[in-house]
Coordinates of C-alpha atoms and ligand atoms in Angstrom, one line a residue:
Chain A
X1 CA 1.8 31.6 -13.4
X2 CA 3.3 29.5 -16.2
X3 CA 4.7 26.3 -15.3
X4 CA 7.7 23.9 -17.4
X5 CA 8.8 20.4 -16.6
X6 CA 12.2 19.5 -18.3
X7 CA 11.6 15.9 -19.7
X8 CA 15.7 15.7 -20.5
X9 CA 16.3 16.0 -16.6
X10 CA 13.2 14.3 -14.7
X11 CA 14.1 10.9 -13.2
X12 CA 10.6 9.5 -12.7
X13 CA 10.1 10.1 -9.1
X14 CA 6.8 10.9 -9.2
X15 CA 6.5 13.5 -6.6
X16 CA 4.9 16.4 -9.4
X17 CA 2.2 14.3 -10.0
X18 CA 1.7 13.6 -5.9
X19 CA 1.7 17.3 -4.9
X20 CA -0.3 18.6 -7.8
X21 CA -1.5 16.3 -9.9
X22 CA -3.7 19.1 -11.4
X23 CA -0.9 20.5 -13.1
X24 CA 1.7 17.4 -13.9
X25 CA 1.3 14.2 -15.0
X26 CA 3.3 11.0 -16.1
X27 CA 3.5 9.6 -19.8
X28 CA 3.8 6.0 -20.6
X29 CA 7.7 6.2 -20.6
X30 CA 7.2 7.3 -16.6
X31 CA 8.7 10.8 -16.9
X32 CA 6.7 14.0 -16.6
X33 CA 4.6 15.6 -18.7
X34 CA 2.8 18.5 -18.2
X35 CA -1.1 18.7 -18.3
X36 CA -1.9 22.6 -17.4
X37 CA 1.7 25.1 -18.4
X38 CA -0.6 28.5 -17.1
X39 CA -2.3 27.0 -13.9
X40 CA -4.4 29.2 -11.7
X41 CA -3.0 31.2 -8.6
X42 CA -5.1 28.2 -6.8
X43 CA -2.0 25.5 -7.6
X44 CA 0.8 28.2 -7.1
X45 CA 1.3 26.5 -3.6
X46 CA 0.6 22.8 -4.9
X47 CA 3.6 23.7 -7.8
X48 CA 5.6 25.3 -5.2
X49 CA 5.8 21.9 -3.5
X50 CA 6.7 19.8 -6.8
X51 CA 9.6 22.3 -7.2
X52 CA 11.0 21.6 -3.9
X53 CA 10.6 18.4 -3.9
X54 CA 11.6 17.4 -7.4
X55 CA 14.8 15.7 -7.0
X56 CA 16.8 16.4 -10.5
X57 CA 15.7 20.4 -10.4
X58 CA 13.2 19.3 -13.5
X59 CA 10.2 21.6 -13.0
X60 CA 10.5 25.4 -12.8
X61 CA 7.5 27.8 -11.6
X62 CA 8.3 30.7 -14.3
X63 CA 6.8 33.5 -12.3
X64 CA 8.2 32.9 -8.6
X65 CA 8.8 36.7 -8.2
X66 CA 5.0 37.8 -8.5
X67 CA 3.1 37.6 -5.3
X68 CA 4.8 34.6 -4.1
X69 CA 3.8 33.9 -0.4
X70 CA 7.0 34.6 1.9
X71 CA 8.5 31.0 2.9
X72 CA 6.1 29.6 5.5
X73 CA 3.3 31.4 4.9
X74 CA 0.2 29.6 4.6
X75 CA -1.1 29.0 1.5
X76 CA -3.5 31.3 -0.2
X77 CA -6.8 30.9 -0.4
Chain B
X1 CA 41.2 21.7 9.4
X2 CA 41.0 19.5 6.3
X3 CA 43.3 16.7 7.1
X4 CA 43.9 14.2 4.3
X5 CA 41.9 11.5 3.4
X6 CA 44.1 8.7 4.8
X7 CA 45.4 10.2 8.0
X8 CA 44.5 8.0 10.8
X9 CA 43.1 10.5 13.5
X10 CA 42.1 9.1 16.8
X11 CA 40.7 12.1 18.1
X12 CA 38.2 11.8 15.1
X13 CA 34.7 10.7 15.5
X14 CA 34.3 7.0 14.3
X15 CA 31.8 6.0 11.4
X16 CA 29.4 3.8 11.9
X17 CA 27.9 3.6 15.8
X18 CA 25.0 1.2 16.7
X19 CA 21.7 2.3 17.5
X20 CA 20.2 2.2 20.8
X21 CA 16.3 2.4 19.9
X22 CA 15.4 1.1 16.9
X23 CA 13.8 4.0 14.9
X24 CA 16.5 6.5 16.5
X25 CA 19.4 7.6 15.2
X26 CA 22.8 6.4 17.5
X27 CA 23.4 9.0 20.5
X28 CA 26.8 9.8 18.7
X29 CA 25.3 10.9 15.4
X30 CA 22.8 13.4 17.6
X31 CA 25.5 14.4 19.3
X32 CA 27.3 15.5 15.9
X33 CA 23.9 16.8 14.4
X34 CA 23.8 19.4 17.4
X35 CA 27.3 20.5 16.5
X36 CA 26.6 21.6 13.2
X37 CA 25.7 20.2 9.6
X38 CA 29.2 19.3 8.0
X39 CA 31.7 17.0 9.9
X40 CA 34.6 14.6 9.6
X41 CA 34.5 11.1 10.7
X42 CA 37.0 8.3 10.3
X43 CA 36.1 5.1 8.8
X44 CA 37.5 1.3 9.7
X45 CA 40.3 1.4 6.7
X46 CA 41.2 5.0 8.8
X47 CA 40.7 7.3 6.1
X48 CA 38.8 10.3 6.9
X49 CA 35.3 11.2 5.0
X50 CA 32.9 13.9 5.3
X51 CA 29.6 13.1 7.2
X52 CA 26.6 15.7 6.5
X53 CA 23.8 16.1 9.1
X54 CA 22.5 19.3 7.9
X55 CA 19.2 19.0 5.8
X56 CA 20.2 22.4 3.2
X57 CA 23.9 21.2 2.5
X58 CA 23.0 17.5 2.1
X59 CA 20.1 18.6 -0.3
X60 CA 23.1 20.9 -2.1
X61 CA 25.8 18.4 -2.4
X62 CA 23.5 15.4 -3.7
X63 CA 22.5 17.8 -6.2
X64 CA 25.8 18.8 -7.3
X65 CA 27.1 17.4 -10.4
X66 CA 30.3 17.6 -9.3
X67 CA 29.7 14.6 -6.7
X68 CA 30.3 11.7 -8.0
X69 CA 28.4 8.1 -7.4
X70 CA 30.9 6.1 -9.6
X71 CA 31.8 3.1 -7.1
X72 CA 35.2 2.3 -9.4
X73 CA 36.6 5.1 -8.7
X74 CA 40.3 4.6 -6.6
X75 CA 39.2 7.7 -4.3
X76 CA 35.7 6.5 -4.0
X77 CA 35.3 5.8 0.1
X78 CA 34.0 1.8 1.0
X79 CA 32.2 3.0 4.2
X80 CA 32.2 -0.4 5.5
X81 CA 34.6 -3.4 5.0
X82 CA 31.8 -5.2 3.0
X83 CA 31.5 -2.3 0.4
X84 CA 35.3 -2.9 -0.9
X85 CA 33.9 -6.2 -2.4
X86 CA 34.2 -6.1 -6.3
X87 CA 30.8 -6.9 -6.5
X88 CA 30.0 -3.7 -5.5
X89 CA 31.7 -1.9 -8.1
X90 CA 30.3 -0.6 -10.5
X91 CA 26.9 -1.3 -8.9
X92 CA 24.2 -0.7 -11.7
X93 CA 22.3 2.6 -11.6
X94 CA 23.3 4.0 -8.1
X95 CA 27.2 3.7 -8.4
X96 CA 27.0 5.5 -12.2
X97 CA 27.8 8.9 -13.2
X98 CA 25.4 10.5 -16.0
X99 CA 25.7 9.9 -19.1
X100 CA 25.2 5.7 -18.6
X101 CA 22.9 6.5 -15.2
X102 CA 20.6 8.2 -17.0
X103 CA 19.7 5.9 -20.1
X104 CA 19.8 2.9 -17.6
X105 CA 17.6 4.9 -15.0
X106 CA 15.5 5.7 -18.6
X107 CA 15.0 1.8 -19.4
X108 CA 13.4 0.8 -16.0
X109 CA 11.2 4.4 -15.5
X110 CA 8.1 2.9 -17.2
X111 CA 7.9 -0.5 -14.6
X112 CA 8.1 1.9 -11.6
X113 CA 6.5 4.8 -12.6
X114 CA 3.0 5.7 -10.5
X115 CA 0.7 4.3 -13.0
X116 CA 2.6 0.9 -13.0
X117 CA 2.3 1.0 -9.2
X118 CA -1.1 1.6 -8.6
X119 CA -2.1 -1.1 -11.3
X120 CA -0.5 -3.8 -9.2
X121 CA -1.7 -2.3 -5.6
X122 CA -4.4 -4.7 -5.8
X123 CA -2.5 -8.1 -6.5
X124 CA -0.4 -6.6 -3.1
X125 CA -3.6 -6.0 -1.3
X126 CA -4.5 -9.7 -2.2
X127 CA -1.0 -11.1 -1.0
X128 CA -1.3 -9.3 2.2
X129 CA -4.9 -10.4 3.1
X130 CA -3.4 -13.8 2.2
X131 CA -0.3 -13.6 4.7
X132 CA -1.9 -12.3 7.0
X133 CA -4.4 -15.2 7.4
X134 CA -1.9 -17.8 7.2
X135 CA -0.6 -15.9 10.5
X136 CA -4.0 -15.9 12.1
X137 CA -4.5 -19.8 11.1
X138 CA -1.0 -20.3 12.6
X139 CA -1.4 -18.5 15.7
X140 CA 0.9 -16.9 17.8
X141 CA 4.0 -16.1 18.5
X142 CA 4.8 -15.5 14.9
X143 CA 8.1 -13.7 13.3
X144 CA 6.8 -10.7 11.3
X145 CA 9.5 -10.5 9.6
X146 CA 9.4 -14.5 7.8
X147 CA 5.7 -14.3 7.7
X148 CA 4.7 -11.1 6.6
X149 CA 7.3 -8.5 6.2
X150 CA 9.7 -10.2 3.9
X151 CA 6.9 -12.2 1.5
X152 CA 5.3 -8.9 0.7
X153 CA 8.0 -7.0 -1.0
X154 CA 10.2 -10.1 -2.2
X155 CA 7.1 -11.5 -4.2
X156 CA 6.2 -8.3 -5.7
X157 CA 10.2 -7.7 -6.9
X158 CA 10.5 -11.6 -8.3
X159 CA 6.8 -10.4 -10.0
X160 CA 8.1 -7.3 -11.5
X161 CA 11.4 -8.6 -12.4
X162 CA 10.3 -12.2 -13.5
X163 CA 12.5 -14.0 -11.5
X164 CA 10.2 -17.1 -9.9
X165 CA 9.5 -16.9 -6.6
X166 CA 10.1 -20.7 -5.7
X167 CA 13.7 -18.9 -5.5
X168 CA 12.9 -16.9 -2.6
X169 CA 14.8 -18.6 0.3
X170 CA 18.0 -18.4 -1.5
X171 CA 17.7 -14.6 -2.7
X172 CA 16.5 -13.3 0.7
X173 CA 19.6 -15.6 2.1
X174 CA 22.3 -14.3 -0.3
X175 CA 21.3 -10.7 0.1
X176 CA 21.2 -10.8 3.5
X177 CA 24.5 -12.9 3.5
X178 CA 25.7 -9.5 0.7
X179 CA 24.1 -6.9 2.8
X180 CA 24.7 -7.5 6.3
X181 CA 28.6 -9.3 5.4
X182 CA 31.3 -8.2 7.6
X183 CA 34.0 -8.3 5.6
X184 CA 34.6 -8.1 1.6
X185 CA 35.6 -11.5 1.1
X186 CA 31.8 -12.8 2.6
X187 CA 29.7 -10.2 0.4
X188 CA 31.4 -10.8 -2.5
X189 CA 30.4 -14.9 -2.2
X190 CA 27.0 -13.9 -1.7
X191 CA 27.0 -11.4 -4.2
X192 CA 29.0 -14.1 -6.5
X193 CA 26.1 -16.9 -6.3
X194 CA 23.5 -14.0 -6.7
X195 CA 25.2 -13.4 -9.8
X196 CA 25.9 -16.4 -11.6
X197 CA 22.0 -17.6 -10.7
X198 CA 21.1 -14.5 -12.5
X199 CA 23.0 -15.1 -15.5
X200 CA 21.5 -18.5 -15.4
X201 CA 18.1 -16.9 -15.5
X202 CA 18.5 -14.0 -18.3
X203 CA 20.1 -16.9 -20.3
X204 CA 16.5 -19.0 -20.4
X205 CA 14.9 -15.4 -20.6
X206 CA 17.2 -15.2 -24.0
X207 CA 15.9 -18.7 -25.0
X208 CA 12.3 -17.9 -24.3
X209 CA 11.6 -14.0 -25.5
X210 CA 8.5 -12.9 -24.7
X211 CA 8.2 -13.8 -20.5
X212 CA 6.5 -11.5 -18.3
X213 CA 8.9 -9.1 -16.5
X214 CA 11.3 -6.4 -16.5
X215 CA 14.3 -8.8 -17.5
X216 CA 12.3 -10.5 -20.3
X217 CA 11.9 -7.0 -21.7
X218 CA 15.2 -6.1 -20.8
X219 CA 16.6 -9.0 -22.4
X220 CA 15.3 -8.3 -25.6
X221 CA 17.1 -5.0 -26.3
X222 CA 20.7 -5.8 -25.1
X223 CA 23.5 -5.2 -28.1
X224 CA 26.7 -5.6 -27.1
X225 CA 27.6 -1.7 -28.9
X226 CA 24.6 -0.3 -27.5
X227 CA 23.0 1.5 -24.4
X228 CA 22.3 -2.3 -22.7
X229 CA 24.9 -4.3 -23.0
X230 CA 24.4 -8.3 -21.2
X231 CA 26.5 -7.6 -18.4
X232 CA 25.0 -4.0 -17.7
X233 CA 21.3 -6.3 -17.6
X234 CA 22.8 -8.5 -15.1
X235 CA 24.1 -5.9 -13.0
X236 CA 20.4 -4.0 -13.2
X237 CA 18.9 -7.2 -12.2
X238 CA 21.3 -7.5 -9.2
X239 CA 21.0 -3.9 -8.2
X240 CA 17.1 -4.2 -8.6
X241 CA 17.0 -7.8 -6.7
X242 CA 19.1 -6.8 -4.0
X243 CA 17.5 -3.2 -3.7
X244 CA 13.7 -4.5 -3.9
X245 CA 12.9 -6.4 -0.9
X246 CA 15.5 -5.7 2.1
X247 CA 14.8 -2.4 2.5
X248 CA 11.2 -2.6 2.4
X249 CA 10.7 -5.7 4.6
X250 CA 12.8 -4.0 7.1
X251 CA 10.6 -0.7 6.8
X252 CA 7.8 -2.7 7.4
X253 CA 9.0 -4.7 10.2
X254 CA 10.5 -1.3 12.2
X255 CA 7.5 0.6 11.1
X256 CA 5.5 -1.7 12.9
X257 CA 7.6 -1.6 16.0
X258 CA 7.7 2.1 15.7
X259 CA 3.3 2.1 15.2
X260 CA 3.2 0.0 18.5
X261 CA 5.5 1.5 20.8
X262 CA 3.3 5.0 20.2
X263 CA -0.2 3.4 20.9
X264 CA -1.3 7.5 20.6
X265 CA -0.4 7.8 16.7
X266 CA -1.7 4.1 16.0
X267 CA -5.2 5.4 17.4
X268 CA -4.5 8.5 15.6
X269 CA -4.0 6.9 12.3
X270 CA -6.9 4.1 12.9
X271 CA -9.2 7.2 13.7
X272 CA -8.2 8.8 10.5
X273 CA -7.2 7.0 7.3
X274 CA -6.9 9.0 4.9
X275 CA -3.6 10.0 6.8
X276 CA -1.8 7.1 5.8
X277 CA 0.1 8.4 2.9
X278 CA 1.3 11.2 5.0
X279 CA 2.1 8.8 7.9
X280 CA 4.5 6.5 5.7
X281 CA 6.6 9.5 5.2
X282 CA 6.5 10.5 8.7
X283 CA 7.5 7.0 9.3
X284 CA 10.1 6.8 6.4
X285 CA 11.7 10.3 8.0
X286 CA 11.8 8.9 11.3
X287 CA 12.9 5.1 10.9
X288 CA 15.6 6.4 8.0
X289 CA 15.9 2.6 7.8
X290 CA 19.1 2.9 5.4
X291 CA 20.4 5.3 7.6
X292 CA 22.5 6.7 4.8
X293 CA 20.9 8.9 1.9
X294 CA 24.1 8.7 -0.2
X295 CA 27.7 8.2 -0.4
X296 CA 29.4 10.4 -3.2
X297 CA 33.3 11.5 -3.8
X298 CA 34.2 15.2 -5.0
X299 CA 36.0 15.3 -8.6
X300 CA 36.1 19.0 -7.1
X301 CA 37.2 21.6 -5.1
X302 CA 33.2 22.6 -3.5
X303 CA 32.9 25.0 -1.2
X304 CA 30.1 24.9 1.3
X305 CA 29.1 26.5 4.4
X306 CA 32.9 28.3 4.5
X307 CA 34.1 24.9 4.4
X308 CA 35.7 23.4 1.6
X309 CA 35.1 19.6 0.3
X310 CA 38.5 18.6 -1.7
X311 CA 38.7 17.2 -5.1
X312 CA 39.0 13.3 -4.2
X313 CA 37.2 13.5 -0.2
X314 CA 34.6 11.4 0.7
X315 CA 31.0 12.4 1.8
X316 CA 28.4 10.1 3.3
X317 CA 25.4 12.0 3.6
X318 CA 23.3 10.8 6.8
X319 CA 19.2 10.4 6.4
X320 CA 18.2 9.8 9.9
X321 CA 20.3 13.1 10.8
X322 CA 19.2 15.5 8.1
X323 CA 15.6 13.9 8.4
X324 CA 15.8 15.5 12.0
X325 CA 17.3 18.7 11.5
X326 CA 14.9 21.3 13.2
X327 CA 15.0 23.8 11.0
X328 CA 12.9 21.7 8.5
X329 CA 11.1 19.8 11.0
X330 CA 10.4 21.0 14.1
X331 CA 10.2 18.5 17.3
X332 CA 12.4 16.6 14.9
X333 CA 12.7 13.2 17.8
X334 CA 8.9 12.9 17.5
X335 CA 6.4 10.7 15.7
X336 CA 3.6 12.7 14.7
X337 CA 1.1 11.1 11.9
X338 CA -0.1 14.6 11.6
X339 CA 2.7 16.2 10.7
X340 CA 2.2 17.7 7.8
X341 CA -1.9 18.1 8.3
X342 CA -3.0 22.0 7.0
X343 CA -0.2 21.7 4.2
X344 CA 0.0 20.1 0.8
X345 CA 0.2 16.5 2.0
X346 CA 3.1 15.7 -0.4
X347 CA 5.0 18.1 1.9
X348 CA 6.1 15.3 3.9
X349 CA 8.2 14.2 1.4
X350 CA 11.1 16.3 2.1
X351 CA 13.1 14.4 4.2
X352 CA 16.2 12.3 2.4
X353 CA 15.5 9.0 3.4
X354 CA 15.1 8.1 -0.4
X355 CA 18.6 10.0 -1.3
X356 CA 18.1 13.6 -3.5
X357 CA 19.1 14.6 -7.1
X358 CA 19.6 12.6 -9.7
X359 CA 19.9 8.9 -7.9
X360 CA 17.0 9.2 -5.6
X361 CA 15.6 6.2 -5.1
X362 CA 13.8 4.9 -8.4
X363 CA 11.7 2.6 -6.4
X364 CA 10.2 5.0 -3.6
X365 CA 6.6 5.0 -5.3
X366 CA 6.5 1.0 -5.3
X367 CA 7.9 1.0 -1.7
X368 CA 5.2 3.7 -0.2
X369 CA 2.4 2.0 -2.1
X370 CA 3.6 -2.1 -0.3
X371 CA 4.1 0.1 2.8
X372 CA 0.5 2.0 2.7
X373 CA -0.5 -2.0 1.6
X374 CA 1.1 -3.8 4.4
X375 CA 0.2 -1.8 7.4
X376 CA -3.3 -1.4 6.4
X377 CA -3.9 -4.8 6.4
X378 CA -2.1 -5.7 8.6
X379 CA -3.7 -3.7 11.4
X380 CA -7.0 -4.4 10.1
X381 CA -6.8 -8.1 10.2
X382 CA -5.1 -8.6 13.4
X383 CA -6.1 -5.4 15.4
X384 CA -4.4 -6.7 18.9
X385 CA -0.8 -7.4 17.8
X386 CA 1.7 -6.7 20.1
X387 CA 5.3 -7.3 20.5
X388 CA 6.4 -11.2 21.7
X389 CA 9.2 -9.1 23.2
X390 CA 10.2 -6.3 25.2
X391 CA 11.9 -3.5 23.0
X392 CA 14.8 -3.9 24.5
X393 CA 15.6 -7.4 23.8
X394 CA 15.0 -7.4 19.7
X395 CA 17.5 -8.8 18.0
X396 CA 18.6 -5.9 16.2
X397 CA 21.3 -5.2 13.4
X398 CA 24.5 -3.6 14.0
X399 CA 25.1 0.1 12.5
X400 CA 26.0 1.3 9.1
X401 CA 23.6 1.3 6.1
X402 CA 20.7 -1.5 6.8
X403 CA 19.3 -1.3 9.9
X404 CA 17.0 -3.8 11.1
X405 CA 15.7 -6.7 12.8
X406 CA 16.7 -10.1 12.5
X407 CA 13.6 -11.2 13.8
X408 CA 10.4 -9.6 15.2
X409 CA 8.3 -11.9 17.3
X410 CA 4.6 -10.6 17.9
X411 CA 1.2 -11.8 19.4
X412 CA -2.0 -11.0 19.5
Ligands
LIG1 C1 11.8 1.7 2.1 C2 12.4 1.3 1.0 C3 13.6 1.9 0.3 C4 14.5 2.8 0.8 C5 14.6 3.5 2.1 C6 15.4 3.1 -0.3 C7 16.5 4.0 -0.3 C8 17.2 4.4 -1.3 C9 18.2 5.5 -1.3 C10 18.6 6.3 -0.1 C11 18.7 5.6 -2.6 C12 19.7 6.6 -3.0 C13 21.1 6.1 -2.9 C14 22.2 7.1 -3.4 O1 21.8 8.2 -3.8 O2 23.3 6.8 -3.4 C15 18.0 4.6 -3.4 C16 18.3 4.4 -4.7 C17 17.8 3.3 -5.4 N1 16.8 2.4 -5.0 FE1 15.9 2.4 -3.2 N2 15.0 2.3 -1.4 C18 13.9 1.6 -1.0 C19 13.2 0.7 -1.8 C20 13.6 0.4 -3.1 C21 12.9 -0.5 -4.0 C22 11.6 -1.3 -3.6 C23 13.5 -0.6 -5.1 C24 13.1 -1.5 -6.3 C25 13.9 -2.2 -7.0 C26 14.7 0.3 -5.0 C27 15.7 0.5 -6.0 C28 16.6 1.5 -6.0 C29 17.4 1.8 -7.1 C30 17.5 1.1 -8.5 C31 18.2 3.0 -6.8 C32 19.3 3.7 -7.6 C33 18.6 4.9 -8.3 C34 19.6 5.8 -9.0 O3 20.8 5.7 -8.7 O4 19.2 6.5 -9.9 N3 14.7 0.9 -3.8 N4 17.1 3.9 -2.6
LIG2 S1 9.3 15.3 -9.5 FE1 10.8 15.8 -11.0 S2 11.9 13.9 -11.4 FE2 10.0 13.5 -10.4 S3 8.6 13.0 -12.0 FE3 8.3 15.1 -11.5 S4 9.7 16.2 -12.9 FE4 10.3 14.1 -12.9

């Protein structure tokens, strides 16, 4: 799974770094940065999260199509 | 279907309507919600606006670059009579398009980013533990919202900003007096005298550089060519001012009266406190205390939901209805701490009650983190409060944007 965060759109809500804070990260100017771009299958459904919650559409999961659990599933593993 | 804007239609459904419990939204707006999620209301100046109750569409339009937030526009809808003040437009930050939104939004991301926040949670801490004795030493009956509720976030905005706090009494009076004004001509005195003691202080700011605080910093990069000019500062500190301590102080005070009319989830959270983050956002989604997540106009045509949203319509986009539309959360009326237990906590953060896309609120992490703060304590210190008054008889504010209480006298 490979993982970008657009620092030209993210507003510094801070909900990346809530849901998987594994993966994202802040800098010192508050906006995003990313700490791990090919995370594990273990934080597809902590990414998934930041996604949907991420308010200016800022953080894309690259891979969505492969083995991504149906909407409501629970998460693997 | 799509009457014009201005066309006065009695038969239409009339924007705003009181609430009748505190932390619900008014009968009339569930009513709408069950109809669908897109609907037209009429507004006191009787033009007609769009209202959105569905969760999807809301999510879609505040997201859509094509809605604009620019408060100077002609065809941009004042929801209430207060909102036509001048004052009000431009408002800094919230009532800007991109490209200024953005590079303003840029220059205050560091002071309200998560790190920032969690470096002052213990000063806040301290502040509460402090308030909340001075209540026990004063004994009861006591007005939460004077003694604890207000303090907590008006000290730690005048911290972050640098505006003293010695000020307090008349900035919690004049944004009130802007906030809760019934007609233009009121808010814009408040908002006048909120103004002109701002430019007072950003002028000694100029004369002394190097002060603590977001307008110190601020005041040292203002050109009058560049990204900052001096009036754009003054209208960020207004925006931030008026934005950092109302809402919060009334989330606390209405998140307590929510916490103690369910004695279950209070137990429920005492039991269990590591769900406290995931309880404020329960508590945020059901007590949607702006009631609004967003006003916005079309530049234009948008199709949604085989409806169509003209070029130059209105669209106020209701939090406490899309915050309870089932299809995201199911028993949508209920407080349940737990609600998102078995899930990524963060999951909880869906509903709108901070806005979506680009102008969602910039300081939602500050306000969870005096939230988490000031119910901890607060139910820790004094572990028998109780309302000085039934439900039914508190004093509370009239619909439209900030709800409220105008007091909240407890016991213990
Ligand atoms: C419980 C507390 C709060 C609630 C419910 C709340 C709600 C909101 C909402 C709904 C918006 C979006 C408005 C729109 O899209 O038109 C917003 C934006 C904003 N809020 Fe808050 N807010 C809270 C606390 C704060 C605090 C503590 C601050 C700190 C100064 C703050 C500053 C702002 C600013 C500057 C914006 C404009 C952001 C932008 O346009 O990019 N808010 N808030
Ligand atoms: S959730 Fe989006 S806007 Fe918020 S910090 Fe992360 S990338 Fe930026």
């Amino acid at each position: 799974m490979k993982v970008t965060a657009d620092r030209s759109r993210c507003m510094a809500a801070g909900h990346c770094a809530i849901s998987a804070p594994a993966v994202f990260d802040h800098g010192e100017d508050g906006l995003v940065v990313v700490l791990d771009a090919e995370p594990g299958e273990d934080q597809r459904r902590a990414v998934e999260v930041a996604e949907n919650l991420c308010p200016s559409r800022a953080i894309a999961l690259l891979d969505a199509s492969a083995a991504a659990p149906a909407q409501g599933a629970p998460p693997a593993g | 279907m799509n009457a014009p804007p201005t066309t006065a239609n009695e038969e239409l459904f009339a924007y705003p309507q009181d609430r009748a419990c505190p932390w619900q939204p008014s009968p009339g707006y569930q009513d709408l919600g069950r109809r669908g999620p897109l609907h037209r209301v009429r507004l006191w100046d009787g033009r007609t606006i769009w209202m959105v109750t569905g969760h999807t569409q809301a999510r879609r339009l505040l997201a859509d670059p094509r809605m604009s937030a620019d408060r100077s526009r002609d065809d941009f809808p004042a929801v209430l009579p207060r909102l036509d003040a001048p004052i009000f437009k431009p408002i800094a930050i919230i009532g800007f398009d991109p490209p200024v939104h953005d590079v303003h939004r840029r220059l205050l991301a560091p002071d309200f980013s998560l790190k920032h926040v969690r470096a002052v949670r213990p000063q806040v801490e301290e502040l509460a533990r402090r308030l909340a004795a001075d209540m026990l030493r004063a004994g009861p009956p006591v007005d939460l919202v004077q003694a604890y509720a207000l303090p907590i976030p008006s000290m730690v905005i005048s911290e972050l900003l640098g505006v003293p706090y010695e000020d307090h009494e008349f900035f919690e009076a004049k944004t009130v007096g802007l906030l809760q004004a019934k007609s233009a001509e009121d808010a814009e005195r408040a908002g006048r005298e909120l103004w002109d003691y701002l430019d007072g202080l950003i002028t000694r700011k100029e004369r002394e550089p190097g002060g603590s605080g977001v307008l110190s910093r601020l005041a040292g990069q203002v050109t009058e060519d560049g990204d900052l000019t001096r009036e754009d500062l003054l209208r960020i500190a207004l925006a931030l001012l008026i934005g950092g301590h109302d809402t919060t102080s009334q989330m606390i005070a209405l998140g307590v009266v929510t916490l103690l009319e369910h004695p279950d989830q209070l137990a429920a959270l005492r039991a269990d406190p590591g769900a406290l983050p995931a309880a404020i956002d329960e508590l945020l989604r059901l007590v949607s205390i702006t009631d609004v997540s967003g006003v916005r106009v079309a530049t234009e045509d948008i199709e949604i939901d085989g409806e169509v949203i003209r070029a130059g319509e209105g669209v106020l986009v209701s939090s406490s209805m899309t915050n309870r539309d089932p299809a995201v959360f199911p028993r949508p009326y209920e407080f349940d701490v737990h609600r998102t237990v078995g899930d990524n906590a963060a999951s909880g953060r869906q509903h709108l009650t901070f806005g979506f896309g680009i102008h969602q609120c910039l300081g939602q992490n500050l306000a969870r983190m005096e939230l988490e703060v000031a119910f901890s304590v607060l139910f820790e210190e004094i572990p028998g409060l109780r309302l000085g008054t039934p439900l039914e008889a508190l004093p509370t504010r009239s619909g439209g944007t900030m709800q409220g209480v105008h007091t909240l006298p407890v016991e213990w």
